[in-house]
Amino acid sequence: MSRYLKISALNNYYLRIHKIGKRVFGLRMFLLTIILSYSCKNLSQVKNDNLGHKPNLLINESSPYLLQHAYNPVDWHPWGEAALEKARKENKLLIVSIGYAACHWCHVMEHESFEDSVVAKIMNEHFVPIKVDREERPDVDDIYMAAAQLLTGRGGWPLNAFALPDGRPVWAGTYFPRDQWINILEQFVRLKNENYDRLVGSADQLTSGIRSLDNVVVNTSAMEWREEELGAMAEQFLSSLDPLHGGRMGSPKFPMPNNFEWLLKYADRKGDAGALEGVINTLEKMALGGIYDQLGGGFSRYSVDAIWKVPHFEKMLYDNGQLVSLYAQAFKKTGNPLYERVIRQTLEFIKREMTSSEGAFYSSLDADSEGEEGKFYVWTADEIDAVLNSPEQNALFRSYYSVRDSGNWEHGSNILHVNQDPIKFADSKGLEVEELYGQIDELNQRMLDAREKRVRPGLDDKILTSWNALMISGYIEAYKALGDQEYLKTATKAAHFLLSRQMTGEFRLYRNYKDGKSAINGFLDDYALTIQALLALYEVTFDKQWLATGNRLAAYAIEHFYNEDNGMFNYTSDIDPPLVARKMELSDNVIPASNSAMARALHRLGEFYYNGSFVEMSIQMMKNMAPTILSGKQPGFYSNWLQLMFDLVYPPYEVAIVGQDCKVLAKQMQEHYTSNAAFLGAEGESDLPLLKNKFVEGKTMIYVCQDKVCKLPVTEIQAALDLMNIND
């Protein structure tokens, strides 16, 4: 992640942070002396080998990020009651330092400060230092990230917070070079010794501000869901897009898969050529850019520039799972062969580098190797020459991937990217595009074989439930688009893993799995995204176990996460030890907000089971959010909510297929892009309400319904598509 997330680039949620921050202005002024300016240094990671130090308490953890710090001279503690109790007994402030394994600047600060004996002496003598993996404990991260944004208007990782022994934050910032970090430590030692009451007062103000961030007003007014409002949101979003390079204007550029999934739905429903072009332009530029690993497949976390060329080289599972889903949907809509290449190459990367022997998926790959960001992925011209020793092949490879003798990036190295449309490039070489791809694939494989001999980036091999759910959904979308049975088998195996290893008999989910052990009670996103993955799996298999399990998970989430006061869901379960604030996820980011994902899951479950309470709960959540969404200027931060609103404006088709060939017909229908359709099926009689009394002996019937009202059944795919107004 970049070091800063500027407040101007965030959504209305962070605008509320800004308003609340004004109310803690006195706190800001009191702490002004420790908010220090500094310049960005292009430093590289130095891997931590024990450096002669004894291990600290992190040696007993399973998180790769925490284990990276296990031999620091800093006396790190894992987050938990033991660390807080130590701080209370010794009357020390906490330092809560948060990051993740693939975070480049986390590695930099570790090398500069946390491996330094002088820094460690100050931290150990005067504080109780706590290390947190933000991917394992997003609930803890959210508390201290909110503090940083309230105080400074920005956030990012590494995140370093000072807190009272009870966990209430006093101040938080991001990366600091060694000397400035020492200065901050010394100032907090002085403040604690000379003005502790003022620190307590500051913590009171800041905690109050954090608790007020997620205030949701229950909307009791009647609402009409109008297509004009969706159109206005689409226009606002389109106005923010880069017309030349796609994505949002400016830099850095982040793939935001849900944004374009929503825009694709809108473009399809309204026949909006401009909206469709916004999707196509973005997906093509990303697929041809350096953010996409042209040799090995898969997307990096983001591009540091405005043209998708220079990636921040970390690869995250959640990005790739969602992007596979998006490219699969776009392929069904457009038939663009480039999208098929991206899907197949990315899933090959996931299979090769991110899949465990048990069929689940690892979390991330580091940006760095051998202490240098991107070293595993970039090439000098001489290195390419050594691998491709044919002048003709070398010339084709160099030309296609914009390779320069002097390099197109730092230190004479080249980031492989494609500067022109592959069809036009093929034509300039007298080739059909299929011939070009065939030749490039052969050269890519030789380069990939050579790359495999390099020192690999670090792998974060923990398995997170919610991220695995996103990847399962990606495999299912790829199966629907391309019909590859291996994709369905992979999704099914991963789903079995989640239900057998990450779910208890009471339908409680674990968050994390590592080294054979499930740990950490699940958060709301674990439930919401797993339910969505199970629903997707049901729609391609018609195996009711997936649907039934999703229904039971929803019931558990309602029992343990639902907030009766405002009709939304808390992020943490009521059986978890309380933090200083109980937060909610309301706005969509790279990963959709857990509340929007749960609202969509409840709406779909309610349709399948005729469960009016689920539907009403979902609609109330949408009503609560609608004033904020529709009055704001940031639809991109509510795109998953807008997908739910889309289904309320345009009720989904409920496609019920009953008979011996139900799976075959469903597969054929799902090869076509449908902006809003739910598929149900059974080979015979079924107790699902929408399937009841629809079985006809000796026939497979397709019923196209909306709002539980069905048109006359048909037996042909095209006839059913015509009833849904789908014309490819």
XYZ file of C-alpha atoms in Angstrom:
728
model
C 0.000 0.000 0.000
C 1.190 3.539 -0.592
C 2.364 5.352 2.501
C -0.547 7.755 2.426
C -4.194 7.598 1.545
C -5.003 11.260 1.007
C -8.297 12.355 2.526
C -9.321 14.038 -0.752
C -9.161 10.672 -2.489
C -11.456 8.937 -0.037
C -15.206 8.758 0.267
C -17.844 10.415 2.381
C -16.850 8.150 5.265
C -13.528 9.959 5.417
C -15.195 13.304 4.915
C -16.998 12.517 8.163
C -13.579 11.800 9.658
C -12.495 15.257 8.541
C -15.528 16.895 10.171
C -15.024 14.998 13.397
C -11.330 15.789 13.219
C -12.181 19.488 13.363
C -13.791 18.852 16.718
C -10.530 17.439 18.074
C -8.526 20.423 16.836
C -7.186 21.092 20.304
C -5.864 17.553 20.420
C -4.210 18.110 17.061
C -2.505 21.286 18.286
C -1.395 19.592 21.491
C 0.296 16.863 19.485
C 1.539 19.105 16.665
C 5.131 18.778 17.747
C 5.116 15.046 17.007
C 3.537 15.307 13.574
C 6.791 15.732 11.723
C 7.416 16.286 8.045
C 9.788 14.051 6.157
C 10.788 13.216 2.611
C 10.188 9.941 0.808
C 13.275 7.747 0.538
C 13.629 5.025 -2.041
C 15.021 2.427 0.345
C 14.956 -1.314 -0.193
C 14.070 -4.097 2.182
C 16.711 -6.040 4.033
C 15.372 -9.436 5.062
C 15.458 -10.174 8.764
C 17.664 -13.132 9.641
C 17.910 -13.272 13.429
C 20.816 -10.731 13.590
C 22.040 -12.446 16.737
C 18.991 -11.490 18.806
C 16.926 -13.824 20.914
C 13.382 -14.308 19.652
C 10.585 -12.211 21.109
C 7.027 -13.400 21.759
C 6.133 -13.252 18.068
C 8.097 -16.457 17.563
C 4.995 -18.327 18.760
C 2.729 -16.751 16.120
C 1.846 -18.207 12.722
C 1.455 -14.985 10.712
C 4.365 -14.594 8.261
C 4.299 -10.849 8.917
C 4.623 -11.280 12.664
C 7.318 -13.910 12.217
C 9.314 -11.434 10.133
C 9.680 -9.437 13.362
C 10.301 -12.367 15.703
C 14.039 -11.700 15.966
C 13.870 -7.922 16.214
C 15.520 -6.554 19.374
C 12.188 -4.832 20.023
C 10.303 -6.846 22.624
C 7.209 -7.266 20.454
C 3.995 -8.744 21.819
C 1.101 -10.086 19.786
C -2.202 -8.282 20.183
C -4.152 -9.634 23.143
C -5.122 -9.243 26.757
C -1.667 -10.312 27.965
C -0.006 -7.289 26.346
C -2.635 -4.882 27.663
C -2.366 -6.364 31.157
C 1.415 -5.916 31.073
C 0.948 -2.249 30.126
C -1.523 -1.739 32.982
C 0.716 -3.418 35.571
C 3.833 -1.526 34.463
C 1.955 1.735 33.767
C 3.337 1.996 30.249
C 1.926 3.342 27.017
C 1.306 0.925 24.177
C 2.916 1.171 20.765
C 0.645 -0.619 18.292
C 2.527 -1.137 15.039
C 0.452 -2.533 12.174
C 1.402 -3.823 8.725
C 1.291 -6.852 6.470
C 3.771 -9.233 4.904
C 3.823 -7.754 1.389
C 4.139 -4.130 2.591
C 7.346 -2.568 1.230
C 7.493 0.404 3.606
C 6.814 -1.893 6.545
C 10.049 -3.679 5.647
C 11.856 -0.354 5.346
C 10.819 0.807 8.807
C 11.703 -2.571 10.266
C 15.210 -2.373 8.850
C 15.767 1.252 9.813
C 14.205 1.245 13.277
C 12.955 -2.061 14.627
C 16.250 -3.865 13.964
C 18.165 -1.018 15.626
C 19.316 -1.612 19.194
C 19.071 2.063 20.183
C 15.468 2.273 19.035
C 14.661 -1.065 20.642
C 16.073 0.059 24.000
C 13.754 3.081 24.120
C 10.716 1.089 23.004
C 11.337 -1.768 25.431
C 12.116 0.410 28.459
C 9.231 2.858 28.160
C 6.476 1.125 26.168
C 4.768 -2.198 25.573
C 5.285 -2.722 21.834
C 2.582 -4.708 19.987
C 2.812 -5.983 16.405
C -0.397 -6.594 14.418
C -0.946 -8.255 11.051
C -3.713 -6.076 9.610
C -4.924 -8.926 7.401
C -5.481 -11.170 10.410
C -6.888 -8.405 12.612
C -8.616 -5.817 10.418
C -10.751 -4.885 13.432
C -7.708 -3.671 15.363
C -6.317 -1.955 12.284
C -9.588 -0.095 11.731
C -9.484 1.477 15.196
C -5.986 2.886 14.877
C -6.325 3.779 11.204
C -9.356 5.889 12.107
C -7.237 7.600 14.762
C -4.517 8.389 12.228
C -7.015 9.823 9.763
C -8.744 11.923 12.414
C -5.460 13.414 13.572
C -3.524 13.775 10.336
C -6.046 13.391 7.501
C -4.103 10.469 6.093
C -3.281 6.856 6.743
C -1.408 3.913 5.328
C 0.947 1.145 6.327
C 3.054 0.772 8.336
C 0.683 2.279 10.871
C 2.196 3.196 14.230
C -0.090 4.226 17.086
C 0.500 5.256 20.690
C -2.226 4.255 23.130
C -3.061 4.168 26.810
C -2.759 0.806 28.578
C -6.476 0.158 27.962
C -5.942 0.467 24.204
C -7.452 3.915 23.659
C -5.341 5.678 21.022
C -3.557 8.934 21.783
C -1.862 9.471 18.437
C -1.097 7.557 15.237
C 1.038 8.038 12.152
C 2.551 6.003 9.352
C 6.181 5.563 8.306
C 8.962 7.514 10.016
C 12.721 7.363 9.374
C 14.833 6.261 12.321
C 15.840 9.663 13.727
C 12.337 11.043 13.586
C 10.947 7.872 15.140
C 13.399 8.244 18.028
C 12.322 11.866 18.422
C 8.652 10.823 18.571
C 9.411 8.105 21.114
C 11.281 10.536 23.336
C 8.497 13.106 23.155
C 5.935 10.529 24.234
C 8.143 9.455 27.122
C 8.267 13.097 28.206
C 4.534 13.608 27.726
C 3.718 10.503 29.719
C 5.983 11.543 32.603
C 5.055 15.232 32.694
C 1.489 15.531 31.382
C -0.245 12.165 31.615
C -3.637 13.672 32.443
C -3.536 15.573 29.175
C -2.820 12.332 27.328
C -5.857 10.747 28.992
C -7.998 13.706 27.968
C -6.715 13.445 24.418
C -7.520 9.728 24.352
C -11.051 10.500 25.544
C -11.579 12.974 22.709
C -10.079 10.739 20.068
C -11.975 7.642 21.161
C -15.218 9.595 21.166
C -14.480 10.715 17.613
C -13.765 7.149 16.482
C -16.993 5.872 18.021
C -19.047 8.532 16.248
C -17.740 7.669 12.787
C -20.128 4.788 12.180
C -23.298 6.469 13.332
C -26.071 5.326 10.999
C -29.485 6.953 11.002
C -32.346 4.520 10.505
C -34.237 5.681 7.432
C -37.956 5.194 8.131
C -39.207 7.037 5.059
C -40.696 5.243 2.089
C -38.331 5.161 -0.873
C -38.751 4.623 -4.563
C -35.788 3.128 -6.351
C -35.457 5.086 -9.585
C -33.320 4.424 -12.620
C -32.665 8.170 -12.903
C -30.684 7.994 -9.678
C -28.600 5.109 -10.970
C -27.990 7.083 -14.143
C -26.809 10.093 -12.170
C -24.400 7.894 -10.214
C -23.090 6.389 -13.459
C -22.521 9.831 -14.956
C -20.634 10.979 -11.875
C -18.453 7.908 -11.968
C -17.766 8.205 -15.705
C -16.719 11.830 -15.229
C -13.949 10.647 -12.884
C -12.441 8.178 -15.370
C -9.255 8.735 -17.330
C -10.487 8.768 -20.964
C -7.067 7.809 -22.310
C -5.673 5.263 -19.867
C -8.784 4.085 -18.027
C -9.270 3.850 -14.301
C -9.682 6.958 -12.210
C -7.733 9.999 -13.351
C -4.349 10.652 -11.822
C -1.935 8.478 -9.913
C -1.502 6.120 -8.229
C -3.985 3.900 -10.031
C -5.764 1.121 -8.153
C -7.846 -1.573 -9.814
C -11.298 -1.244 -8.288
C -13.045 -4.369 -9.611
C -16.446 -3.729 -8.073
C -16.604 -0.273 -9.657
C -16.360 -1.711 -13.132
C -18.567 -4.710 -12.383
C -21.308 -2.233 -11.473
C -20.587 -0.040 -14.515
C -20.695 -3.095 -16.797
C -24.126 -3.988 -15.427
C -25.353 -0.463 -16.023
C -23.911 -0.356 -19.540
C -25.561 -3.630 -20.435
C -28.960 -2.766 -19.015
C -29.128 0.738 -20.492
C -27.239 0.052 -23.714
C -24.885 2.861 -22.700
C -21.962 2.790 -25.140
C -19.981 5.348 -23.119
C -20.226 3.302 -19.931
C -19.210 0.145 -21.774
C -16.240 1.944 -23.320
C -15.167 3.068 -19.841
C -15.036 -0.572 -18.758
C -13.347 -1.837 -21.918
C -10.698 0.880 -21.953
C -9.783 0.266 -18.317
C -9.605 -3.521 -18.629
C -7.520 -3.399 -21.799
C -5.047 -0.849 -20.435
C -4.602 -2.816 -17.214
C -4.144 -6.099 -19.094
C -1.443 -4.591 -21.322
C 0.282 -2.584 -18.599
C 3.079 -3.356 -16.198
C 0.566 -3.804 -13.395
C -0.197 -7.132 -15.076
C 2.543 -9.759 -14.931
C 2.993 -10.311 -18.663
C 5.065 -13.465 -18.178
C 3.410 -15.202 -15.268
C -0.096 -13.774 -15.078
C -1.753 -11.999 -12.181
C -2.072 -8.364 -11.158
C 0.021 -6.312 -8.782
C -1.606 -4.271 -6.051
C -1.569 -0.941 -7.885
C 0.306 1.202 -10.365
C 2.352 4.082 -8.994
C 1.863 6.084 -12.187
C -1.161 7.169 -14.226
C -0.660 4.759 -17.132
C -0.603 1.338 -15.386
C 3.069 0.897 -16.324
C 5.006 0.863 -13.042
C 3.459 -1.464 -10.466
C 3.966 -1.678 -6.771
C 4.947 -5.277 -7.259
C 3.100 -6.972 -4.403
C 0.394 -9.399 -5.519
C -2.699 -9.840 -3.361
C -5.178 -12.722 -3.549
C -8.209 -10.487 -3.128
C -7.284 -8.336 -6.127
C -6.768 -11.296 -8.394
C -9.916 -13.119 -7.309
C -12.081 -10.091 -8.031
C -10.300 -9.199 -11.259
C -10.774 -12.721 -12.621
C -14.501 -12.302 -11.920
C -14.564 -8.957 -13.679
C -12.621 -10.086 -16.754
C -14.822 -13.188 -17.010
C -17.964 -11.074 -17.018
C -16.450 -8.678 -19.541
C -15.426 -11.589 -21.753
C -19.010 -12.849 -21.814
C -20.178 -9.363 -22.782
C -17.519 -8.578 -25.418
C -15.840 -11.834 -26.492
C -12.471 -10.036 -26.384
C -9.731 -12.719 -26.634
C -7.403 -10.564 -24.530
C -9.724 -11.049 -21.572
C -9.638 -14.810 -21.995
C -5.831 -14.686 -21.931
C -5.905 -12.688 -18.712
C -8.312 -15.138 -17.075
C -6.350 -18.232 -18.048
C -2.927 -16.766 -17.243
C -4.047 -15.372 -13.897
C -5.627 -18.640 -12.805
C -2.506 -20.474 -13.899
C -0.536 -18.102 -11.656
C -2.921 -18.788 -8.770
C -2.559 -22.526 -9.307
C 1.233 -22.358 -9.609
C 2.093 -19.919 -6.827
C -0.875 -19.272 -4.543
C -2.625 -22.613 -3.980
C -2.025 -24.892 -1.008
C -1.923 -28.678 -1.185
C -5.315 -28.661 0.552
C -6.872 -26.628 -2.245
C -7.115 -23.290 -0.437
C -5.386 -20.089 -1.491
C -2.498 -18.158 0.042
C -2.718 -14.452 0.800
C 0.012 -12.551 -1.026
C 3.421 -12.321 -2.637
C 5.903 -9.690 -1.505
C 6.930 -6.769 -3.687
C 10.576 -7.294 -2.780
C 13.191 -9.966 -3.336
C 16.871 -9.814 -2.441
C 16.165 -6.480 -0.767
C 14.912 -4.794 -3.949
C 11.394 -3.936 -4.969
C 10.403 -5.645 -8.212
C 13.737 -7.382 -8.766
C 12.048 -10.725 -9.469
C 9.946 -9.269 -12.294
C 12.132 -6.806 -14.233
C 14.774 -7.430 -16.893
C 17.765 -5.722 -18.413
C 18.156 -5.970 -22.166
C 21.237 -8.161 -21.680
C 19.299 -10.585 -19.482
C 16.645 -10.922 -22.161
C 19.309 -11.480 -24.816
C 20.805 -14.289 -22.750
C 17.493 -16.134 -22.595
C 16.239 -15.458 -26.123
C 19.353 -16.058 -28.203
C 17.529 -15.895 -31.541
C 17.800 -12.367 -33.048
C 14.357 -12.638 -34.652
C 12.639 -13.848 -31.494
C 14.504 -11.310 -29.383
C 13.433 -8.485 -31.682
C 9.776 -9.576 -31.534
C 9.827 -9.863 -27.744
C 11.560 -6.517 -27.255
C 9.248 -4.730 -29.637
C 6.067 -6.227 -28.178
C 7.014 -5.503 -24.570
C 8.538 -2.034 -25.118
C 12.030 -3.095 -24.020
C 14.842 -0.559 -24.321
C 18.583 -1.130 -24.246
C 18.884 1.547 -21.577
C 15.803 0.261 -19.748
C 12.318 1.706 -19.412
C 12.425 1.890 -15.604
C 15.117 2.234 -12.933
C 18.767 1.171 -13.115
C 18.620 0.030 -16.731
C 15.847 -2.485 -16.073
C 12.663 -3.002 -18.067
C 9.091 -3.504 -16.922
C 7.387 -5.655 -19.525
C 4.307 -3.902 -20.886
C 2.528 -3.521 -24.213
C 2.260 -0.027 -25.661
C -0.068 -0.708 -28.573
C -3.135 -2.721 -29.399
C -2.113 -6.375 -29.997
C -4.264 -6.603 -33.122
C -2.538 -3.585 -34.664
C 0.858 -4.898 -33.574
C 0.120 -8.277 -35.165
C -0.973 -6.574 -38.368
C 2.271 -4.572 -38.479
C 4.152 -7.888 -38.368
C 1.979 -9.526 -41.023
C 0.417 -11.883 -38.438
C -3.036 -12.748 -37.251
C -3.464 -11.940 -33.570
C -3.754 -15.671 -32.753
C -0.377 -16.252 -34.449
C 1.143 -13.388 -32.500
C -0.147 -14.737 -29.210
C 1.188 -18.186 -30.072
C 4.691 -16.841 -30.683
C 4.612 -14.543 -27.639
C 3.404 -17.409 -25.427
C 6.382 -19.529 -26.494
C 8.813 -16.715 -25.685
C 7.012 -15.957 -22.424
C 7.446 -19.549 -21.305
C 11.189 -19.447 -21.923
C 11.459 -16.201 -19.988
C 9.264 -17.580 -17.219
C 11.468 -20.669 -16.948
C 14.473 -18.389 -16.551
C 12.649 -16.265 -13.984
C 11.888 -19.338 -11.880
C 15.624 -19.645 -11.193
C 15.687 -16.275 -9.459
C 15.257 -15.700 -5.730
C 11.516 -15.566 -5.252
C 9.565 -12.875 -3.389
C 8.337 -13.835 0.044
C 5.039 -15.707 0.199
C 2.458 -14.976 2.870
C 1.011 -18.464 3.117
C -1.713 -17.812 5.654
C -5.202 -18.640 4.384
C -7.914 -16.054 5.011
C -11.556 -17.082 4.780
C -12.949 -13.940 3.134
C -10.151 -13.697 0.564
C -10.564 -17.379 -0.304
C -14.265 -16.723 -0.841
C -13.401 -14.000 -3.359
C -11.100 -16.384 -5.200
C -13.750 -19.108 -5.242
C -16.166 -16.630 -6.808
C -13.505 -15.757 -9.380
C -13.070 -19.399 -10.363
C -16.831 -19.808 -10.710
C -17.126 -16.773 -12.975
C -14.230 -18.119 -15.053
C -16.008 -21.472 -15.320
C -19.185 -19.793 -16.511
C -17.299 -17.742 -19.096
C -14.922 -20.392 -20.441
C -16.556 -23.693 -19.492
C -13.351 -25.207 -18.096
C -14.373 -27.973 -15.685
C -11.050 -27.669 -13.825
C -12.095 -24.228 -12.673
C -15.289 -25.612 -11.169
C -13.355 -28.454 -9.512
C -10.913 -25.958 -8.000
C -13.722 -23.781 -6.666
C -15.498 -26.794 -5.205
C -12.367 -28.092 -3.486
C -11.662 -24.693 -1.953
C -15.275 -24.394 -0.756
C -15.053 -27.809 0.888
C -11.885 -26.619 2.619
C -13.646 -23.568 4.059
C -16.597 -25.571 5.317
C -14.527 -28.437 6.726
C -11.632 -26.464 8.262
C -12.927 -22.922 8.810
C -16.511 -23.578 9.939
C -17.642 -25.115 13.216
C -20.711 -27.257 13.759
C -22.517 -24.144 14.998
C -21.813 -22.370 11.669
C -19.233 -20.090 13.226
C -16.351 -19.207 10.914
C -12.670 -18.791 11.636
C -10.746 -15.989 9.957
C -7.317 -17.535 9.557
C -5.700 -20.896 8.760
C -1.979 -21.597 8.963
C 0.120 -24.692 9.524
C -2.893 -26.918 10.057
C -4.581 -24.667 12.609
C -7.674 -22.486 12.297
C -7.538 -19.353 14.421
C -9.170 -15.966 15.082
C -12.926 -15.687 15.230
C -14.358 -14.652 11.878
C -15.393 -11.096 11.023
C -18.415 -9.948 9.061
C -16.609 -10.027 5.710
C -15.753 -13.682 6.287
C -19.459 -14.472 6.542
C -20.779 -12.170 3.829
C -18.226 -13.113 1.161
C -18.393 -16.823 1.998
C -22.180 -16.744 1.648
C -21.825 -15.062 -1.741
C -19.308 -17.687 -2.887
C -21.623 -20.497 -1.778
C -24.548 -18.914 -3.616
C -22.427 -18.675 -6.760
C -21.423 -22.321 -6.401
C -25.046 -23.348 -6.007
C -26.046 -21.498 -9.178
C -23.641 -23.560 -11.318
C -24.113 -26.931 -9.601
C -27.681 -26.828 -8.225
C -26.283 -28.691 -5.209
C -28.500 -27.564 -2.349
C -25.821 -28.099 0.313
C -24.154 -24.856 -0.760
C -27.398 -22.905 -0.573
C -28.397 -24.429 2.767
C -25.009 -23.694 4.318
C -25.117 -20.120 3.097
C -28.539 -19.765 4.689
C -27.265 -21.092 8.033
C -24.237 -18.777 7.936
C -26.559 -15.837 7.366
C -28.642 -16.833 10.368
C -25.492 -17.043 12.517
C -24.333 -13.623 11.312
C -27.701 -12.082 12.154
C -27.551 -13.563 15.644
C -24.017 -12.384 16.407
C -23.299 -9.321 14.247
C -26.636 -7.571 13.670
C -27.108 -4.177 15.313
C -30.737 -3.799 16.357
C -30.321 -0.062 16.934
C -29.584 0.887 13.344
C -30.376 -2.147 11.193
C -26.766 -2.620 10.064
C -24.107 -5.203 10.973
C -21.129 -4.716 13.256
C -17.791 -5.852 11.903
C -17.005 -7.957 14.975
C -19.038 -10.684 16.619
C -20.680 -10.211 19.995
C -18.594 -13.112 21.345
C -15.297 -11.304 20.656
C -13.468 -9.369 23.393
C -14.532 -5.723 22.987
C -12.190 -3.135 21.526
C -12.331 0.570 22.376
C -14.991 0.964 19.649
C -17.218 -1.483 17.784
C -16.851 -0.528 14.149
C -18.856 -1.100 10.986
C -17.753 -1.290 7.362
C -20.097 0.921 5.378
C -18.231 2.190 2.329
C -16.890 0.004 -0.459
C -13.210 0.033 -1.245
C -11.027 -2.414 -3.160
C -12.894 -5.127 -1.292
C -16.615 -4.332 -0.960
C -17.778 -3.270 2.488
C -18.918 -6.207 4.584
C -22.274 -4.486 5.128
C -22.939 -4.091 1.399
C -21.830 -7.684 0.768
C -24.118 -8.942 3.537
C -27.026 -6.864 2.246
C -26.634 -8.369 -1.233
C -26.275 -11.878 0.184
C -29.427 -11.514 2.274
C -31.347 -10.186 -0.703
C -30.360 -13.156 -2.865
C -31.041 -15.681 -0.091
C -34.407 -14.065 0.486
C -35.251 -14.545 -3.188
C -34.225 -18.200 -3.164
C -36.077 -19.093 0.046
C -38.964 -16.624 -0.142
C -37.610 -15.271 3.138
C -39.292 -11.905 3.495
C -37.358 -10.967 6.638
C -34.019 -11.339 4.821
C -35.276 -9.180 1.960
C -36.679 -6.544 4.311
C -33.440 -6.461 6.278
C -31.459 -5.976 3.064
C -33.742 -3.207 1.819
C -33.568 -1.396 5.172
C -29.781 -1.451 4.978
C -29.999 0.031 1.484
C -32.447 2.680 2.685
C -30.097 3.638 5.524
C -27.234 4.164 3.087
C -29.170 5.747 0.210
C -29.124 9.381 1.447
C -25.360 9.309 1.872
C -24.788 7.629 -1.480
C -27.155 9.742 -3.542
C -26.179 13.071 -1.993
C -22.454 12.515 -2.310
C -20.034 12.823 -5.195
C -18.181 9.550 -4.712
C -20.221 6.711 -6.277
C -17.044 4.697 -6.763
C -16.910 4.173 -2.995
C -20.423 2.744 -2.938
C -20.403 0.570 -6.044
C -21.427 -2.614 -4.247
C -24.346 -0.782 -2.642
C -25.212 0.480 -6.117
C -25.290 -3.107 -7.365
C -27.953 -3.814 -4.751
C -29.809 -0.676 -5.776
C -29.555 -1.886 -9.390
C -31.399 -5.072 -8.402
C -34.073 -3.021 -6.648
C -34.567 -0.802 -9.700
C -34.420 -3.719 -12.148
C -35.645 -6.858 -10.327
C -33.432 -9.829 -11.219
C -34.647 -12.576 -13.485
C -35.173 -15.776 -11.528
C -34.313 -18.570 -13.936
C -35.692 -21.889 -12.689
C -34.544 -24.925 -14.690
C -36.174 -28.235 -13.792
C -35.484 -31.615 -15.371
C -32.752 -34.095 -16.163
C -30.686 -31.653 -18.257
C -30.928 -28.699 -15.854
C -27.168 -28.389 -15.331
C -26.409 -28.604 -19.061
C -28.935 -25.910 -19.917
C -27.804 -23.713 -17.028
C -24.206 -23.943 -18.212
C -25.219 -22.914 -21.729
C -27.293 -20.006 -20.463
C -24.579 -18.790 -18.108
C -22.135 -18.471 -20.988
C -24.113 -15.342 -21.874
C -23.694 -12.115 -19.947
C -26.667 -11.347 -17.721
C -26.594 -8.129 -15.726
C -29.036 -9.411 -13.109
C -30.191 -13.001 -13.040
C -30.354 -15.745 -10.420
C -30.318 -19.417 -11.441
C -32.068 -22.232 -9.579
C -32.495 -25.807 -10.661
C -33.211 -29.430 -9.856
C -33.383 -32.670 -11.788
C -36.724 -33.537 -10.175
C -39.085 -32.246 -7.534
C -37.622 -29.714 -5.107
C -38.817 -28.018 -1.942
C -37.328 -24.655 -2.938
C -40.357 -22.401 -3.355
C -39.528 -21.249 -6.874
C -39.003 -24.837 -8.054
C -42.106 -26.386 -6.553
C -44.592 -28.001 -8.942
C -42.445 -27.243 -11.968
C -41.136 -30.730 -12.737
C -42.511 -32.300 -15.930
C -41.644 -35.956 -16.474
C -39.380 -36.504 -19.481
C -38.706 -32.806 -20.104
C -36.356 -30.090 -18.905
C -38.270 -26.853 -18.587
C -36.872 -23.333 -18.239
C -39.008 -20.864 -16.285
C -38.065 -17.178 -16.539
C -39.560 -15.287 -13.617
C -39.401 -11.835 -12.010
C -40.670 -11.022 -8.531
C -41.805 -14.668 -8.338
C -44.086 -14.261 -11.363
C -43.117 -16.692 -14.123
C -43.635 -16.513 -17.846
C -44.704 -19.592 -19.784
C -41.943 -22.224 -19.641
C -39.717 -22.950 -22.627
C -37.314 -25.756 -23.504
C -34.834 -23.928 -25.753
C -31.939 -21.751 -24.592
C -32.552 -19.004 -27.136
C -36.203 -18.791 -26.228
C -35.271 -18.299 -22.588
C -32.693 -15.658 -23.484
C -35.288 -13.852 -25.559
C -37.584 -13.740 -22.538
C -34.707 -12.055 -20.664
C -34.075 -9.611 -23.531
C -30.536 -10.929 -23.956
C -29.171 -10.435 -27.445
C -25.503 -11.231 -28.011
